[in-house]
Amino acid sequence: MLYTNEINDPGELAGCRLLWKSLLAQTPGATFFHSLDWLESYLRHFGSDQRLRVLVVRSDDEPIGILPLVVRSERTRLGTARVLTYPLDHWGVFYGPIGRQGAATLTAALQYLRSQPRDWDMVSLRFVHRDGADRGRTQRAMRFVGWQPLEEPCEHAPSIDLQGSWSDYWAERDGHWRSNVGRSERKLSQQGEITYVRHRPAGVAYGDADPRWDLFETCLDVARRTWQADVNTGTTLSHPAIEPYLRDAHEAAARAGGLDLNLLYVDGRPAAFAYNYCYAGHVAGLRMGYDPAVSRHGAGTVLMRHMLEDSFARGDHRFDLGPASLKCKRPWQTSVETSYRYTFFAPNRLLSQGLRLKSHVKKWFRDGNWMPRQTVGIIDE
C-alpha cells in the first residue's frame, strides 16, 4: 500500500538527507538540481514567499520516492495565481520526482494532493523531460487522478552526448567551424601562454570539498567585465540580487561534489569562465562569459573546446548547455532536448478557468489551427 507524508518546514528536510541521497542515486537523468544540497540553498534565499510541499511516498514502510514541490504566487494579466510547481525555477533544464519509481511516486503524490485542501489555483509541473527520463509518466499520472493536463513545450535546450571519444565527436563538427576554433586558439597563443583550469572537487565524503573561493571570485570578476554586468534583471552570475544565493550554492556544491568551475587564462590573465554543476557525469551549464579587455579572439570558444575535451577524458556522459543563446551553442550540440509543462487548472475558480482558456487559445494559435486548410488536387472526405 502506498501512502504519502508531507514536509512543509525547510528545517525538517535535514532529516531526509540520507534517504534523499539514496534515492537520488537511483533517479534517471538526475542532475545537481535534484539534490537536497541545491534545494536547501535555493530555499534559504528564495523560499520566504513560497510554501514548501515536499511529498515522501512510501510503500508500506519502505520509501520509494520524493516529489519536491512549492506553491508560489505568479503574476498574470488576469491576476495573481497560486501555482503548485517544481522548485527548479528555470535554474536547470529538467526536473521530476526523486527515485527510481517515478510513476508510482507521481501517482501516489498526486492522489494525496487531490485529497487535501486546495491551496493552489493551478498545478503546473514544468521542466518535464517527456521524451527522456519521464517517458510520459507525468501526463499519465495526472490523468489517472482525474486531472486532464494541458501539455505545452517549455524550453528547448541543446545538449552534447559525451559518450564515445573526443576525436570522433570533434571529427563530426563542421569543418569550417573547427578551422575557426583552431584559428582563435592560435591568435590567443600569440598574446601569451594559454592555461586551462578546471576545479571539480569530489566532495566532503572524499575529503575534497575546497570551494576555491579565489576561482569563484575570478569568475565573478570576468562576468562583471562582460555584457552581463549591464543586465538589470535575470540570473547572470554577477547580478547583485542573486550573488548571495550563488555563493551559498557554490559552497554546497563543493561539499556535495557537484561543482564544476572552468577558467581560461591568457598570459596569466583570466580571459573566460564557464560555471557549471555536475552530478554522476551529467554536467549542467549555468553561465559562461569572457573578458573582451583581455582578448576578442574567441576566448570563450577556446575554453569550450578545452572543457569538452577534458569532459570526454574524465568520462562524463552528458553536457546540458542550457536554453539561452541557442545560436552560439549550435556548432557544439549533438541534439536539442525539449522540456514540457503539464498544467491542470482548478475547477470552479474564475481566475483558473480564465487562465485555462487563455492557455488553450495560445496553444491553438501556436499549433497553427487558425490557418485556413488548403487542398491540392484532392477534396477532403
PDB file of N, CA, C and O in Angstrom, residues 214-268:
ATOM      1  N   ASP A 214      38.857  31.723  -4.449  1.00  0.00           N
ATOM      2  CA  ASP A 214      39.642  32.583  -5.342  1.00  0.00           C
ATOM      3  C   ASP A 214      39.201  32.413  -6.793  1.00  0.00           C
ATOM      4  O   ASP A 214      39.082  33.397  -7.546  1.00  0.00           O
ATOM      5  N   LEU A 215      38.910  31.170  -7.186  1.00  0.00           N
ATOM      6  CA  LEU A 215      38.444  30.924  -8.549  1.00  0.00           C
ATOM      7  C   LEU A 215      37.025  31.449  -8.756  1.00  0.00           C
ATOM      8  O   LEU A 215      36.693  31.968  -9.830  1.00  0.00           O
ATOM      9  N   PHE A 216      36.192  31.306  -7.727  1.00  0.00           N
ATOM     10  CA  PHE A 216      34.826  31.836  -7.817  1.00  0.00           C
ATOM     11  C   PHE A 216      34.861  33.345  -8.011  1.00  0.00           C
ATOM     12  O   PHE A 216      34.133  33.906  -8.847  1.00  0.00           O
ATOM     13  N   GLU A 217      35.707  34.028  -7.241  1.00  0.00           N
ATOM     14  CA  GLU A 217      35.820  35.485  -7.367  1.00  0.00           C
ATOM     15  C   GLU A 217      36.349  35.875  -8.748  1.00  0.00           C
ATOM     16  O   GLU A 217      35.946  36.908  -9.309  1.00  0.00           O
ATOM     17  N   THR A 218      37.230  35.056  -9.297  1.00  0.00           N
ATOM     18  CA  THR A 218      37.738  35.334 -10.639  1.00  0.00           C
ATOM     19  C   THR A 218      36.607  35.249 -11.665  1.00  0.00           C
ATOM     20  O   THR A 218      36.504  36.091 -12.569  1.00  0.00           O
ATOM     21  N   CYS A 219      35.746  34.239 -11.529  1.00  0.00           N
ATOM     22  CA  CYS A 219      34.588  34.125 -12.428  1.00  0.00           C
ATOM     23  C   CYS A 219      33.694  35.354 -12.320  1.00  0.00           C
ATOM     24  O   CYS A 219      33.245  35.906 -13.336  1.00  0.00           O
ATOM     25  N   LEU A 220      33.435  35.791 -11.090  1.00  0.00           N
ATOM     26  CA  LEU A 220      32.610  36.982 -10.895  1.00  0.00           C
ATOM     27  C   LEU A 220      33.260  38.205 -11.531  1.00  0.00           C
ATOM     28  O   LEU A 220      32.580  39.031 -12.153  1.00  0.00           O
ATOM     29  N   ASP A 221      34.561  38.319 -11.373  1.00  0.00           N
ATOM     30  CA  ASP A 221      35.264  39.475 -11.924  1.00  0.00           C
ATOM     31  C   ASP A 221      35.173  39.497 -13.452  1.00  0.00           C
ATOM     32  O   ASP A 221      34.945  40.546 -14.051  1.00  0.00           O
ATOM     33  N   VAL A 222      35.326  38.315 -14.066  1.00  0.00           N
ATOM     34  CA  VAL A 222      35.191  38.249 -15.524  1.00  0.00           C
ATOM     35  C   VAL A 222      33.763  38.578 -15.929  1.00  0.00           C
ATOM     36  O   VAL A 222      33.525  39.319 -16.898  1.00  0.00           O
ATOM     37  N   ALA A 223      32.777  38.045 -15.189  1.00  0.00           N
ATOM     38  CA  ALA A 223      31.364  38.314 -15.513  1.00  0.00           C
ATOM     39  C   ALA A 223      31.062  39.803 -15.454  1.00  0.00           C
ATOM     40  O   ALA A 223      30.286  40.322 -16.263  1.00  0.00           O
ATOM     41  N   ARG A 224      31.660  40.497 -14.499  1.00  0.00           N
ATOM     42  CA  ARG A 224      31.419  41.943 -14.367  1.00  0.00           C
ATOM     43  C   ARG A 224      32.018  42.729 -15.531  1.00  0.00           C
ATOM     44  O   ARG A 224      31.659  43.880 -15.742  1.00  0.00           O
ATOM     45  N   ARG A 225      32.921  42.116 -16.273  1.00  0.00           N
ATOM     46  CA  ARG A 225      33.544  42.788 -17.416  1.00  0.00           C
ATOM     47  C   ARG A 225      32.869  42.446 -18.740  1.00  0.00           C
ATOM     48  O   ARG A 225      33.313  42.889 -19.792  1.00  0.00           O
ATOM     49  N   THR A 226      31.796  41.637 -18.667  1.00  0.00           N
ATOM     50  CA  THR A 226      31.079  41.254 -19.874  1.00  0.00           C
ATOM     51  C   THR A 226      29.775  42.023 -19.963  1.00  0.00           C
ATOM     52  O   THR A 226      29.449  42.852 -19.106  1.00  0.00           O
ATOM     53  N   TRP A 227      28.980  41.701 -20.985  1.00  0.00           N
ATOM     54  CA  TRP A 227      27.653  42.303 -21.151  1.00  0.00           C
ATOM     55  C   TRP A 227      26.756  42.014 -19.963  1.00  0.00           C
ATOM     56  O   TRP A 227      25.787  42.726 -19.700  1.00  0.00           O
ATOM     57  N   GLN A 228      27.077  40.938 -19.205  1.00  0.00           N
ATOM     58  CA  GLN A 228      26.233  40.552 -18.078  1.00  0.00           C
ATOM     59  C   GLN A 228      26.173  41.644 -17.011  1.00  0.00           C
ATOM     60  O   GLN A 228      25.198  41.748 -16.266  1.00  0.00           O
ATOM     61  N   ALA A 229      27.218  42.449 -16.931  1.00  0.00           N
ATOM     62  CA  ALA A 229      27.254  43.497 -15.912  1.00  0.00           C
ATOM     63  C   ALA A 229      26.195  44.565 -16.160  1.00  0.00           C
ATOM     64  O   ALA A 229      25.792  45.277 -15.227  1.00  0.00           O
ATOM     65  N   ASP A 230      25.719  44.695 -17.393  1.00  0.00           N
ATOM     66  CA  ASP A 230      24.740  45.729 -17.730  1.00  0.00           C
ATOM     67  C   ASP A 230      23.310  45.227 -17.684  1.00  0.00           C
ATOM     68  O   ASP A 230      22.377  45.981 -17.959  1.00  0.00           O
ATOM     69  N   VAL A 231      23.117  43.946 -17.338  1.00  0.00           N
ATOM     70  CA  VAL A 231      21.773  43.377 -17.272  1.00  0.00           C
ATOM     71  C   VAL A 231      21.174  43.678 -15.903  1.00  0.00           C
ATOM     72  O   VAL A 231      21.737  43.312 -14.871  1.00  0.00           O
ATOM     73  N   ASN A 232      20.033  44.353 -15.888  1.00  0.00           N
ATOM     74  CA  ASN A 232      19.417  44.766 -14.624  1.00  0.00           C
ATOM     75  C   ASN A 232      18.526  43.701 -14.014  1.00  0.00           C
ATOM     76  O   ASN A 232      18.178  43.760 -12.836  1.00  0.00           O
ATOM     77  N   THR A 233      18.097  42.747 -14.818  1.00  0.00           N
ATOM     78  CA  THR A 233      17.266  41.665 -14.307  1.00  0.00           C
ATOM     79  C   THR A 233      17.843  40.341 -14.773  1.00  0.00           C
ATOM     80  O   THR A 233      18.692  40.290 -15.656  1.00  0.00           O
ATOM     81  N   GLY A 234      17.345  39.272 -14.189  1.00  0.00           N
ATOM     82  CA  GLY A 234      17.766  37.960 -14.642  1.00  0.00           C
ATOM     83  C   GLY A 234      18.671  37.265 -13.655  1.00  0.00           C
ATOM     84  O   GLY A 234      18.708  37.589 -12.466  1.00  0.00           O
ATOM     85  N   THR A 235      19.408  36.277 -14.156  1.00  0.00           N
ATOM     86  CA  THR A 235      20.202  35.424 -13.277  1.00  0.00           C
ATOM     87  C   THR A 235      21.650  35.358 -13.715  1.00  0.00           C
ATOM     88  O   THR A 235      22.287  34.312 -13.645  1.00  0.00           O
ATOM     89  N   THR A 236      22.187  36.459 -14.206  1.00  0.00           N
ATOM     90  CA  THR A 236      23.599  36.480 -14.587  1.00  0.00           C
ATOM     91  C   THR A 236      24.457  36.281 -13.344  1.00  0.00           C
ATOM     92  O   THR A 236      24.056  36.612 -12.226  1.00  0.00           O
ATOM     93  N   LEU A 237      25.648  35.742 -13.549  1.00  0.00           N
ATOM     94  CA  LEU A 237      26.497  35.344 -12.430  1.00  0.00           C
ATOM     95  C   LEU A 237      26.810  36.505 -11.492  1.00  0.00           C
ATOM     96  O   LEU A 237      26.909  36.330 -10.279  1.00  0.00           O
ATOM     97  N   SER A 238      26.951  37.698 -12.048  1.00  0.00           N
ATOM     98  CA  SER A 238      27.364  38.849 -11.228  1.00  0.00           C
ATOM     99  C   SER A 238      26.189  39.694 -10.750  1.00  0.00           C
ATOM    100  O   SER A 238      26.399  40.756 -10.173  1.00  0.00           O
ATOM    101  N   HIS A 239      24.954  39.263 -10.988  1.00  0.00           N
ATOM    102  CA  HIS A 239      23.798  40.067 -10.592  1.00  0.00           C
ATOM    103  C   HIS A 239      23.734  40.156  -9.068  1.00  0.00           C
ATOM    104  O   HIS A 239      23.721  39.136  -8.377  1.00  0.00           O
ATOM    105  N   PRO A 240      23.693  41.364  -8.497  1.00  0.00           N
ATOM    106  CA  PRO A 240      23.748  41.502  -7.039  1.00  0.00           C
ATOM    107  C   PRO A 240      22.578  40.849  -6.310  1.00  0.00           C
ATOM    108  O   PRO A 240      22.712  40.448  -5.149  1.00  0.00           O
ATOM    109  N   ALA A 241      21.429  40.710  -6.983  1.00  0.00           N
ATOM    110  CA  ALA A 241      20.270  40.123  -6.323  1.00  0.00           C
ATOM    111  C   ALA A 241      20.422  38.625  -6.107  1.00  0.00           C
ATOM    112  O   ALA A 241      19.795  38.061  -5.200  1.00  0.00           O
ATOM    113  N   ILE A 242      21.229  37.967  -6.921  1.00  0.00           N
ATOM    114  CA  ILE A 242      21.363  36.514  -6.780  1.00  0.00           C
ATOM    115  C   ILE A 242      22.756  36.081  -6.338  1.00  0.00           C
ATOM    116  O   ILE A 242      22.979  34.901  -6.061  1.00  0.00           O
ATOM    117  N   GLU A 243      23.691  37.011  -6.251  1.00  0.00           N
ATOM    118  CA  GLU A 243      25.051  36.633  -5.865  1.00  0.00           C
ATOM    119  C   GLU A 243      25.104  35.925  -4.512  1.00  0.00           C
ATOM    120  O   GLU A 243      25.823  34.921  -4.369  1.00  0.00           O
ATOM    121  N   PRO A 244      24.343  36.376  -3.471  1.00  0.00           N
ATOM    122  CA  PRO A 244      24.373  35.642  -2.194  1.00  0.00           C
ATOM    123  C   PRO A 244      23.920  34.194  -2.339  1.00  0.00           C
ATOM    124  O   PRO A 244      24.493  33.291  -1.724  1.00  0.00           O
ATOM    125  N   TYR A 245      22.886  33.990  -3.155  1.00  0.00           N
ATOM    126  CA  TYR A 245      22.423  32.614  -3.391  1.00  0.00           C
ATOM    127  C   TYR A 245      23.502  31.797  -4.089  1.00  0.00           C
ATOM    128  O   TYR A 245      23.762  30.633  -3.728  1.00  0.00           O
ATOM    129  N   LEU A 246      24.139  32.377  -5.106  1.00  0.00           N
ATOM    130  CA  LEU A 246      25.157  31.648  -5.842  1.00  0.00           C
ATOM    131  C   LEU A 246      26.338  31.275  -4.956  1.00  0.00           C
ATOM    132  O   LEU A 246      26.926  30.197  -5.108  1.00  0.00           O
ATOM    133  N   ARG A 247      26.681  32.146  -4.027  1.00  0.00           N
ATOM    134  CA  ARG A 247      27.765  31.833  -3.089  1.00  0.00           C
ATOM    135  C   ARG A 247      27.374  30.657  -2.188  1.00  0.00           C
ATOM    136  O   ARG A 247      28.176  29.756  -1.938  1.00  0.00           O
ATOM    137  N   ASP A 248      26.140  30.699  -1.714  1.00  0.00           N
ATOM    138  CA  ASP A 248      25.641  29.612  -0.869  1.00  0.00           C
ATOM    139  C   ASP A 248      25.640  28.300  -1.649  1.00  0.00           C
ATOM    140  O   ASP A 248      26.124  27.258  -1.175  1.00  0.00           O
ATOM    141  N   ALA A 249      25.091  28.336  -2.875  1.00  0.00           N
ATOM    142  CA  ALA A 249      25.028  27.129  -3.696  1.00  0.00           C
ATOM    143  C   ALA A 249      26.434  26.653  -4.089  1.00  0.00           C
ATOM    144  O   ALA A 249      26.664  25.441  -4.214  1.00  0.00           O
ATOM    145  N   HIS A 250      27.347  27.588  -4.270  1.00  0.00           N
ATOM    146  CA  HIS A 250      28.729  27.237  -4.617  1.00  0.00           C
ATOM    147  C   HIS A 250      29.355  26.389  -3.510  1.00  0.00           C
ATOM    148  O   HIS A 250      29.963  25.340  -3.779  1.00  0.00           O
ATOM    149  N   GLU A 251      29.191  26.829  -2.283  1.00  0.00           N
ATOM    150  CA  GLU A 251      29.759  26.084  -1.157  1.00  0.00           C
ATOM    151  C   GLU A 251      29.078  24.732  -1.008  1.00  0.00           C
ATOM    152  O   GLU A 251      29.735  23.711  -0.754  1.00  0.00           O
ATOM    153  N   ALA A 252      27.747  24.719  -1.167  1.00  0.00           N
ATOM    154  CA  ALA A 252      27.004  23.455  -1.071  1.00  0.00           C
ATOM    155  C   ALA A 252      27.442  22.487  -2.162  1.00  0.00           C
ATOM    156  O   ALA A 252      27.588  21.275  -1.924  1.00  0.00           O
ATOM    157  N   ALA A 253      27.644  22.995  -3.382  1.00  0.00           N
ATOM    158  CA  ALA A 253      28.062  22.139  -4.486  1.00  0.00           C
ATOM    159  C   ALA A 253      29.456  21.570  -4.243  1.00  0.00           C
ATOM    160  O   ALA A 253      29.718  20.399  -4.554  1.00  0.00           O
ATOM    161  N   ALA A 254      30.342  22.359  -3.692  1.00  0.00           N
ATOM    162  CA  ALA A 254      31.696  21.873  -3.397  1.00  0.00           C
ATOM    163  C   ALA A 254      31.643  20.754  -2.364  1.00  0.00           C
ATOM    164  O   ALA A 254      32.343  19.740  -2.494  1.00  0.00           O
ATOM    165  N   ARG A 255      30.805  20.915  -1.331  1.00  0.00           N
ATOM    166  CA  ARG A 255      30.679  19.875  -0.312  1.00  0.00           C
ATOM    167  C   ARG A 255      30.090  18.594  -0.888  1.00  0.00           C
ATOM    168  O   ARG A 255      30.455  17.494  -0.495  1.00  0.00           O
ATOM    169  N   ALA A 256      29.147  18.758  -1.815  1.00  0.00           N
ATOM    170  CA  ALA A 256      28.440  17.594  -2.357  1.00  0.00           C
ATOM    171  C   ALA A 256      29.145  16.952  -3.545  1.00  0.00           C
ATOM    172  O   ALA A 256      28.703  15.911  -4.037  1.00  0.00           O
ATOM    173  N   GLY A 257      30.221  17.559  -4.031  1.00  0.00           N
ATOM    174  CA  GLY A 257      30.878  17.043  -5.226  1.00  0.00           C
ATOM    175  C   GLY A 257      30.123  17.396  -6.487  1.00  0.00           C
ATOM    176  O   GLY A 257      30.200  16.678  -7.493  1.00  0.00           O
ATOM    177  N   GLY A 258      29.399  18.522  -6.456  1.00  0.00           N
ATOM    178  CA  GLY A 258      28.590  18.926  -7.593  1.00  0.00           C
ATOM    179  C   GLY A 258      29.075  20.177  -8.301  1.00  0.00           C
ATOM    180  O   GLY A 258      28.372  20.715  -9.155  1.00  0.00           O
ATOM    181  N   LEU A 259      30.268  20.655  -7.969  1.00  0.00           N
ATOM    182  CA  LEU A 259      30.786  21.890  -8.545  1.00  0.00           C
ATOM    183  C   LEU A 259      31.673  21.604  -9.747  1.00  0.00           C
ATOM    184  O   LEU A 259      32.477  20.660  -9.737  1.00  0.00           O
ATOM    185  N   ASP A 260      31.531  22.412 -10.791  1.00  0.00           N
ATOM    186  CA  ASP A 260      32.383  22.281 -11.977  1.00  0.00           C
ATOM    187  C   ASP A 260      32.700  23.684 -12.486  1.00  0.00           C
ATOM    188  O   ASP A 260      31.904  24.302 -13.183  1.00  0.00           O
ATOM    189  N   LEU A 261      33.865  24.194 -12.134  1.00  0.00           N
ATOM    190  CA  LEU A 261      34.264  25.565 -12.447  1.00  0.00           C
ATOM    191  C   LEU A 261      35.430  25.537 -13.421  1.00  0.00           C
ATOM    192  O   LEU A 261      36.420  24.828 -13.205  1.00  0.00           O
ATOM    193  N   ASN A 262      35.299  26.307 -14.497  1.00  0.00           N
ATOM    194  CA  ASN A 262      36.308  26.300 -15.563  1.00  0.00           C
ATOM    195  C   ASN A 262      36.777  27.720 -15.859  1.00  0.00           C
ATOM    196  O   ASN A 262      35.962  28.639 -15.976  1.00  0.00           O
ATOM    197  N   LEU A 263      38.098  27.881 -16.014  1.00  0.00           N
ATOM    198  CA  LEU A 263      38.688  29.179 -16.333  1.00  0.00           C
ATOM    199  C   LEU A 263      39.757  29.012 -17.413  1.00  0.00           C
ATOM    200  O   LEU A 263      40.488  28.018 -17.436  1.00  0.00           O
ATOM    201  N   LEU A 264      39.818  30.018 -18.283  1.00  0.00           N
ATOM    202  CA  LEU A 264      40.878  30.077 -19.295  1.00  0.00           C
ATOM    203  C   LEU A 264      41.688  31.345 -19.053  1.00  0.00           C
ATOM    204  O   LEU A 264      41.132  32.438 -18.960  1.00  0.00           O
ATOM    205  N   TYR A 265      42.997  31.163 -18.937  1.00  0.00           N
ATOM    206  CA  TYR A 265      43.913  32.289 -18.740  1.00  0.00           C
ATOM    207  C   TYR A 265      44.744  32.486 -20.003  1.00  0.00           C
ATOM    208  O   TYR A 265      45.158  31.510 -20.639  1.00  0.00           O
ATOM    209  N   VAL A 266      44.982  33.732 -20.348  1.00  0.00           N
ATOM    210  CA  VAL A 266      45.868  34.075 -21.450  1.00  0.00           C
ATOM    211  C   VAL A 266      46.968  34.973 -20.906  1.00  0.00           C
ATOM    212  O   VAL A 266      46.686  36.059 -20.391  1.00  0.00           O
ATOM    213  N   ASP A 267      48.190  34.486 -20.964  1.00  0.00           N
ATOM    214  CA  ASP A 267      49.326  35.228 -20.419  1.00  0.00           C
ATOM    215  C   ASP A 267      49.098  35.586 -18.948  1.00  0.00           C
ATOM    216  O   ASP A 267      49.422  36.676 -18.494  1.00  0.00           O
ATOM    217  N   GLY A 268      48.495  34.659 -18.216  1.00  0.00           N
ATOM    218  CA  GLY A 268      48.275  34.842 -16.791  1.00  0.00           C
ATOM    219  C   GLY A 268      47.038  35.645 -16.429  1.00  0.00           C
ATOM    220  O   GLY A 268      46.716  35.790 -15.250  1.00  0.00           O
TER     221      GLY A 268
END
